[in-house]
Every structure is written in C-alpha cells, then in structure tokens.
mmCIF file with all atom_site columns, C-alpha atoms and ligand atoms in Angstrom:
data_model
loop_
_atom_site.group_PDB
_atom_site.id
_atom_site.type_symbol
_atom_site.label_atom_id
_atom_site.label_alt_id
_atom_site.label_comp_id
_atom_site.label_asym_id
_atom_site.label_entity_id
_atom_site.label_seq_id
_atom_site.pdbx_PDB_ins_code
_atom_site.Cartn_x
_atom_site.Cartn_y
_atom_site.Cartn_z
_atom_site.occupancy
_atom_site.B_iso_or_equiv
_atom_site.pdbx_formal_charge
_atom_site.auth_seq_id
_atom_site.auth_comp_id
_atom_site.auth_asym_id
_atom_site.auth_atom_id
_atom_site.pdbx_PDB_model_num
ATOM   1   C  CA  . UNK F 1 1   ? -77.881 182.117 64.577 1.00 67.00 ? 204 UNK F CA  1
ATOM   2   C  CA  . UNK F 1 2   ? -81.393 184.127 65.135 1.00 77.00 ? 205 UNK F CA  1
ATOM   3   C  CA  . UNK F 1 3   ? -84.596 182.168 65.898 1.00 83.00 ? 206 UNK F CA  1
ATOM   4   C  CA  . UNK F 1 4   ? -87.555 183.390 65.140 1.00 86.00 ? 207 UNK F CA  1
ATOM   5   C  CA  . UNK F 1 5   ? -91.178 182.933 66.996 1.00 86.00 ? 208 UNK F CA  1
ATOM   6   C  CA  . UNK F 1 6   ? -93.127 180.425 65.095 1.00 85.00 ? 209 UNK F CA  1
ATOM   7   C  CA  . UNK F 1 7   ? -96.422 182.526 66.524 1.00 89.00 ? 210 UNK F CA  1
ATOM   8   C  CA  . UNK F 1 8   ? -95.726 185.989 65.590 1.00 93.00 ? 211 UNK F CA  1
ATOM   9   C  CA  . UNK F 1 9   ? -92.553 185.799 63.982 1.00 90.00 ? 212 UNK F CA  1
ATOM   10  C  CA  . UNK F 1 10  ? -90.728 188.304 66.081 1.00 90.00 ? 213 UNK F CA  1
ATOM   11  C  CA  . UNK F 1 11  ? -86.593 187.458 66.456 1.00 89.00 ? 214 UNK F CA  1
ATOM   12  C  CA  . UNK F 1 12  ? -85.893 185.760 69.945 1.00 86.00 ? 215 UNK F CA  1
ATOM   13  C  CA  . UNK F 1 13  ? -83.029 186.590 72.105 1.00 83.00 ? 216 UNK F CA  1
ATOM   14  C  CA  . UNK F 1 14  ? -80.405 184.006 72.453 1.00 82.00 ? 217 UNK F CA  1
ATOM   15  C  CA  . UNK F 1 15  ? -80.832 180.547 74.400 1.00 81.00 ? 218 UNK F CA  1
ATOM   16  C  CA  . UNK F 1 16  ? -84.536 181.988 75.025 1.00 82.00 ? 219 UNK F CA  1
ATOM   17  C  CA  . UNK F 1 17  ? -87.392 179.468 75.467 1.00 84.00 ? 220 UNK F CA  1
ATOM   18  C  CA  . UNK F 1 18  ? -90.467 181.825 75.585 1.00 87.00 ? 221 UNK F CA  1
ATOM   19  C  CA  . UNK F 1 19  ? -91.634 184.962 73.088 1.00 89.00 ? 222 UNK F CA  1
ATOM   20  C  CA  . UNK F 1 20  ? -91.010 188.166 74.611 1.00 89.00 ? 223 UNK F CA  1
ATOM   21  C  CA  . UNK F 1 21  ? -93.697 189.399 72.321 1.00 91.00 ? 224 UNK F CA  1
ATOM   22  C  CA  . UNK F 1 22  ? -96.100 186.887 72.021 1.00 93.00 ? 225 UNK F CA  1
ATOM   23  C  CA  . UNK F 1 23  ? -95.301 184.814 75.222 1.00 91.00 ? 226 UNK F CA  1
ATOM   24  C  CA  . UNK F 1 24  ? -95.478 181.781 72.975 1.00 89.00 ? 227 UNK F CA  1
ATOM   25  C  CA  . UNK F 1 25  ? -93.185 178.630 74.377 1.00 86.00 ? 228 UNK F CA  1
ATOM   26  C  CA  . UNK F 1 26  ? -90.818 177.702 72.104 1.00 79.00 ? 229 UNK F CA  1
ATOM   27  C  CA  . UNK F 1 27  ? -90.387 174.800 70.855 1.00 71.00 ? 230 UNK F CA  1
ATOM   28  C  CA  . UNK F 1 28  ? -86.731 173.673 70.993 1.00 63.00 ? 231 UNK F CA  1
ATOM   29  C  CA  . UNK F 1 29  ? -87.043 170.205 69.721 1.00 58.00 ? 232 UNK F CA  1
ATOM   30  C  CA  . UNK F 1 30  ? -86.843 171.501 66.127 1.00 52.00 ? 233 UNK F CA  1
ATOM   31  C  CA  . UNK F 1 31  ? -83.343 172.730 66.175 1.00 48.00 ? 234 UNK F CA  1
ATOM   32  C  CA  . UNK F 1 32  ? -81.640 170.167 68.470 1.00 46.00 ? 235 UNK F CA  1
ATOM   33  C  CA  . UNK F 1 33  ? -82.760 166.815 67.091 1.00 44.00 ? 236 UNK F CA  1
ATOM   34  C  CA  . UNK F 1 34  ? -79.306 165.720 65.957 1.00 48.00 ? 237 UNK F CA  1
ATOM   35  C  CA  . UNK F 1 35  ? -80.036 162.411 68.252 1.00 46.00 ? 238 UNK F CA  1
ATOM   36  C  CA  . UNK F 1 36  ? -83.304 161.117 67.735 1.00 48.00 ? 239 UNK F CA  1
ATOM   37  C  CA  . UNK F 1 37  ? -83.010 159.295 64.373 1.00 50.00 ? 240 UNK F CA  1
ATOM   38  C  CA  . UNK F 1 38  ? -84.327 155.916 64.734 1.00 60.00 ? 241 UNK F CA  1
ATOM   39  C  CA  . UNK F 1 39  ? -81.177 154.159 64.024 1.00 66.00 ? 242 UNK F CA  1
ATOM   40  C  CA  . UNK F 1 40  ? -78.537 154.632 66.949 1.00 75.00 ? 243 UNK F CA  1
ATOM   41  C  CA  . UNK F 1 41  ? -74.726 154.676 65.611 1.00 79.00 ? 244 UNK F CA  1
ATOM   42  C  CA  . UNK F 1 42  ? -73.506 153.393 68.768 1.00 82.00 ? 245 UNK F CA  1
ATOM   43  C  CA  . UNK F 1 43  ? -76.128 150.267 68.988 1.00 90.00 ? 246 UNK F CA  1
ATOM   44  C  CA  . UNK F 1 44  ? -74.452 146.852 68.453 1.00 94.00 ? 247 UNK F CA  1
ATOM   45  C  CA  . UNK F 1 45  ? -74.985 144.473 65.712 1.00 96.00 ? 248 UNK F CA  1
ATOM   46  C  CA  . UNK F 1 46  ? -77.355 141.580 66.414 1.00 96.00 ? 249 UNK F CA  1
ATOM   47  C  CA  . UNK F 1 47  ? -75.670 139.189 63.859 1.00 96.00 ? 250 UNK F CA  1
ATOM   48  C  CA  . UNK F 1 48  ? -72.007 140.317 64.539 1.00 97.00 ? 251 UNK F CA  1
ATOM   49  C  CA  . UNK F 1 49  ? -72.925 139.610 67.940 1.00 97.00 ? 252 UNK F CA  1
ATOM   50  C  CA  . UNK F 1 50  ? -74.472 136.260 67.615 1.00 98.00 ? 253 UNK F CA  1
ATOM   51  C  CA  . UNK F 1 51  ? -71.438 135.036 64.915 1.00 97.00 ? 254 UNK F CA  1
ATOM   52  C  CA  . UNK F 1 52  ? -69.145 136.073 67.625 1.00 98.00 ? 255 UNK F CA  1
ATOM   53  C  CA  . UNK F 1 53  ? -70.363 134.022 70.165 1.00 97.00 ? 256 UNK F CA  1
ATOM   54  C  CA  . UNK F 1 54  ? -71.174 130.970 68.006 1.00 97.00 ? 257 UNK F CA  1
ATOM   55  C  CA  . UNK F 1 55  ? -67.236 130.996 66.410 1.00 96.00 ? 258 UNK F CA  1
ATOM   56  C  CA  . UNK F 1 56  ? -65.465 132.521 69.641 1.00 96.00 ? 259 UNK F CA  1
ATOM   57  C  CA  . UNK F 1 57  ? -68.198 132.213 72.336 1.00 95.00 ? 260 UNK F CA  1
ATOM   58  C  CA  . UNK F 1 58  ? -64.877 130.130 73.663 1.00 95.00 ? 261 UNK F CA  1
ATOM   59  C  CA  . UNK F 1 59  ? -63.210 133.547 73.889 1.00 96.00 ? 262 UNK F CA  1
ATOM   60  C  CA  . UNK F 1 60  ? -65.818 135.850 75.249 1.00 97.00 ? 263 UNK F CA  1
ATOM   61  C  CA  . UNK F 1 61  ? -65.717 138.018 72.098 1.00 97.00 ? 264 UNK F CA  1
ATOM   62  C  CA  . UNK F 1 62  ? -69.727 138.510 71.903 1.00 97.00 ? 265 UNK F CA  1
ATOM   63  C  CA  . UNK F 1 63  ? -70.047 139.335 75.645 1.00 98.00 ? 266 UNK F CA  1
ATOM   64  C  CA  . UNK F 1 64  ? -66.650 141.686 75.045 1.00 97.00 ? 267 UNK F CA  1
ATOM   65  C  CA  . UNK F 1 65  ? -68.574 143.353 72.136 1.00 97.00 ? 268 UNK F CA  1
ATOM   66  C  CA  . UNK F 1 66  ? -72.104 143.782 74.005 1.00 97.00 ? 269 UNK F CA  1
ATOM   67  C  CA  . UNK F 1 67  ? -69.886 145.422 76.863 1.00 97.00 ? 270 UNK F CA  1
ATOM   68  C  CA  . UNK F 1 68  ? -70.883 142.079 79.249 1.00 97.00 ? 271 UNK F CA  1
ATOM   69  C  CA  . UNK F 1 69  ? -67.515 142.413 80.740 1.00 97.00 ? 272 UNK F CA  1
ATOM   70  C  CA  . UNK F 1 70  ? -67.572 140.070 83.709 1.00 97.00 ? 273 UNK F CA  1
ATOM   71  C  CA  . UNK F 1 71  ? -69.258 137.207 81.519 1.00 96.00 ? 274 UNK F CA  1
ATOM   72  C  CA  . UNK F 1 72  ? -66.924 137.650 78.830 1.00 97.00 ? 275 UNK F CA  1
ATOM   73  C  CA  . UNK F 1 73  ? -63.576 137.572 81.165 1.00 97.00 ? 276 UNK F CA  1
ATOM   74  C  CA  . UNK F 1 74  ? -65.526 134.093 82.539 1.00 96.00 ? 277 UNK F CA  1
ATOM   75  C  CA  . UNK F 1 75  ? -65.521 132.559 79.864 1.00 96.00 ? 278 UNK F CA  1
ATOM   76  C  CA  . UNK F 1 76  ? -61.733 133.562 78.372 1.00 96.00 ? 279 UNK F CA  1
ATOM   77  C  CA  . UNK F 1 77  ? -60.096 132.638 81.728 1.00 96.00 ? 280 UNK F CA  1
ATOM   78  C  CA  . UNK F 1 78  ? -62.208 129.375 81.775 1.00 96.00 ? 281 UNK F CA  1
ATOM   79  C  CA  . UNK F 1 79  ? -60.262 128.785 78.153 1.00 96.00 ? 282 UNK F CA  1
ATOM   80  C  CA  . UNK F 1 80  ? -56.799 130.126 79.136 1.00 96.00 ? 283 UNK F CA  1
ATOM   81  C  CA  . UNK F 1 81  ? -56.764 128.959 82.859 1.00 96.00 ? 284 UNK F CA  1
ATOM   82  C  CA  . UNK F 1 82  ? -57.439 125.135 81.955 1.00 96.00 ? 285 UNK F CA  1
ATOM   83  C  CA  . UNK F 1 83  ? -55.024 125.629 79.067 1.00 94.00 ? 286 UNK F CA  1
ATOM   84  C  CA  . UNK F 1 84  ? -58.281 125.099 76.943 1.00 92.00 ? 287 UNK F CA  1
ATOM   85  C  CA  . UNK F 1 85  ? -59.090 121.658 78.617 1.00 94.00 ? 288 UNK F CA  1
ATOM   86  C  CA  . UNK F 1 86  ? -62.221 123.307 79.414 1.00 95.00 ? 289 UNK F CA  1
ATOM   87  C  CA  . UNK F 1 87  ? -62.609 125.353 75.959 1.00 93.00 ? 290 UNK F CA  1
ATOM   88  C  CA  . UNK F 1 88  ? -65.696 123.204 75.905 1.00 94.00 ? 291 UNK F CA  1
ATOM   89  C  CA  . UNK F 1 89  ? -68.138 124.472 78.178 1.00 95.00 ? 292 UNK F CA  1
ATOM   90  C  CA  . UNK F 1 90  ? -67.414 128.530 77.558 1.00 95.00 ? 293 UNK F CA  1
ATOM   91  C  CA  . UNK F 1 91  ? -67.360 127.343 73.331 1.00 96.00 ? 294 UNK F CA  1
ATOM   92  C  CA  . UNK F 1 92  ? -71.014 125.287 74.480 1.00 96.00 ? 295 UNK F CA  1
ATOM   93  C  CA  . UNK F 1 93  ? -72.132 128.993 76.503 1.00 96.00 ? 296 UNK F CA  1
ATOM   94  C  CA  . UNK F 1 94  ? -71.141 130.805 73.962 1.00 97.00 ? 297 UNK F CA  1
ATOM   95  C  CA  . UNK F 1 95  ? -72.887 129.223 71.202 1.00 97.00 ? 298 UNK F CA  1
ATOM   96  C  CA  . UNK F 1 96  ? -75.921 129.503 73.692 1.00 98.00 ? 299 UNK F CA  1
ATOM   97  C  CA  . UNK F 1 97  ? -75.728 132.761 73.797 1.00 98.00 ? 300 UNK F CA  1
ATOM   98  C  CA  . UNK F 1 98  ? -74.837 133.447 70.349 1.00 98.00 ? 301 UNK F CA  1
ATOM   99  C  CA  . UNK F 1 99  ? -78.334 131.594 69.210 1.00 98.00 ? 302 UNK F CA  1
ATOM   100 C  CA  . UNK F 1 100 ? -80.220 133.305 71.992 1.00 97.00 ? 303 UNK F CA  1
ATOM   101 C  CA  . UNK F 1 101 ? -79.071 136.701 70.349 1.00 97.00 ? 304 UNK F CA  1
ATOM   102 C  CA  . UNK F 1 102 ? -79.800 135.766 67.174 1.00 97.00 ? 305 UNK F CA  1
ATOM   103 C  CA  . UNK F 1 103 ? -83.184 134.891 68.006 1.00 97.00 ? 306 UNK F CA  1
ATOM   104 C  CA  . UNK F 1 104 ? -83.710 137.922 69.858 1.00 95.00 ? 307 UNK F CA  1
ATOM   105 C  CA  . UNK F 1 105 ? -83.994 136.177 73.557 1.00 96.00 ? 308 UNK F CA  1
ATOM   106 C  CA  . UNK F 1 106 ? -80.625 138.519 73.815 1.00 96.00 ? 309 UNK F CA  1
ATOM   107 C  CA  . UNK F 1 107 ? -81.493 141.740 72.681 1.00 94.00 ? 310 UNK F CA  1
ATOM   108 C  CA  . UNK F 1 108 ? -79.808 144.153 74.574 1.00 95.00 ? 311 UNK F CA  1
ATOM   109 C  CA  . UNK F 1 109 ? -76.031 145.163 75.284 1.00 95.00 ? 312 UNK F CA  1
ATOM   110 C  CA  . UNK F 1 110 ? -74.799 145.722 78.762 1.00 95.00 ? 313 UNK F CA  1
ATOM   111 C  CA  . UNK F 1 111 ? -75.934 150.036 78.825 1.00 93.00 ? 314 UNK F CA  1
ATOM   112 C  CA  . UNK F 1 112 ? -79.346 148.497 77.846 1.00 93.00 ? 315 UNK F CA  1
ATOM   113 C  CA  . UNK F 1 113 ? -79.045 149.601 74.057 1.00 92.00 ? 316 UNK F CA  1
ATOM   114 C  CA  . UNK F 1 114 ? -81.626 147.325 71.704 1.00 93.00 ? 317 UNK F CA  1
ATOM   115 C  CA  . UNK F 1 115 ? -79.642 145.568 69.430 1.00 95.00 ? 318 UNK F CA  1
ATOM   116 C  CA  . UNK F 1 116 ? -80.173 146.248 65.892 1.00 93.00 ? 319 UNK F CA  1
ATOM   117 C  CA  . UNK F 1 117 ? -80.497 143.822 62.883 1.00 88.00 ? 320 UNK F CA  1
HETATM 118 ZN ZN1 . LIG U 2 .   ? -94.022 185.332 69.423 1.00 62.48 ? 428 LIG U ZN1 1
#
C-alpha cells in the first residue's frame, strides 16, 4: 500500500516516517487509528457490573467480571467455606459494591479500564 507525502505529494518508501523529498514528518496517526475510538470493546459494563454484585455479590461474580480476582475468590470462599452460614456478609459487600459501581464511586476494573454506561 503506497503513502503519499501530504506536503509535496511525492510516494514514500515503505514503513518511512519522513519525506525524502520534502523532509516533511509524516504523520502516521492517520493510517493506524484502528484503536482510538472513544468507546473501548474490551471496557466492562457499569450496570452488568453493579446487577452482578447486588444479585450475586454473595458469589463474587462483579469482582470476577471487573477482573478483582482476590476480592472476588473472598467473598465465594466466605459463601462455600461456611456452607453459606456466612452468605450474609459477602451478599451485604457485594451489594455495597454493586451500589458503589452504579453510582460511579467504582468506576474502574482491575487493568484500570473506566467503566462504561
Ligand atoms: Zn514531501
């Protein structure tokens, strides 16, 4: 695929980031921009997140799906170790955490991602 200088519009030699003719910088922004939309496929629900934690906050599902690993394994084995004697306090953390994420006190997943709506 040939690029051409947006100066003088001479063709520029493959991978090449400056005119040979002009000495122009080129600008490669314009051709590699497949990333920079300003919705990220990989970012994380804000309400799926926050239902999860309100209905299985219990299970760790919302820290699971935000990639909180540790938190999330917390509050399962507090469930499943006390044979869910103690359901209680990871469904009460949960539903914390839920709200908190639904009203944006929570707004980023464990790489640091912003959460969208
Ligand atoms: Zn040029």
């Amino acid at each position: 695929m040939a690029k051409y200088c947006t100066n003088c519009g001479k063709e520029l030699q493959d991978g090449a980031d400056i005119c040979l003719n002009c000495g122009k910088i080129v600008d490669k922004t314009e051709s590699n921009n497949t990333n920079t939309g300003p919705k990220d496929p990989n970012a994380k629900s804000k309400v799926a997140a926050g239902i999860l934690g309100i209905f299985l906050g219990c299970l760790g599902v919302h820290n699971f799906y935000l990639g909180y690993t540790g938190k999330a394994v917390g509050q399962l084995l507090i469930t499943l170790l006390s044979c869910g004697l103690l359901s209680p306090i990871s469904a009460i953390w949960g539903l914390v955490e839920g709200i908190l994420i639904l009203c944006g006190n929570i707004d980023k997943d464990a790489s640091g991602k912003k959460l969208v709506d």
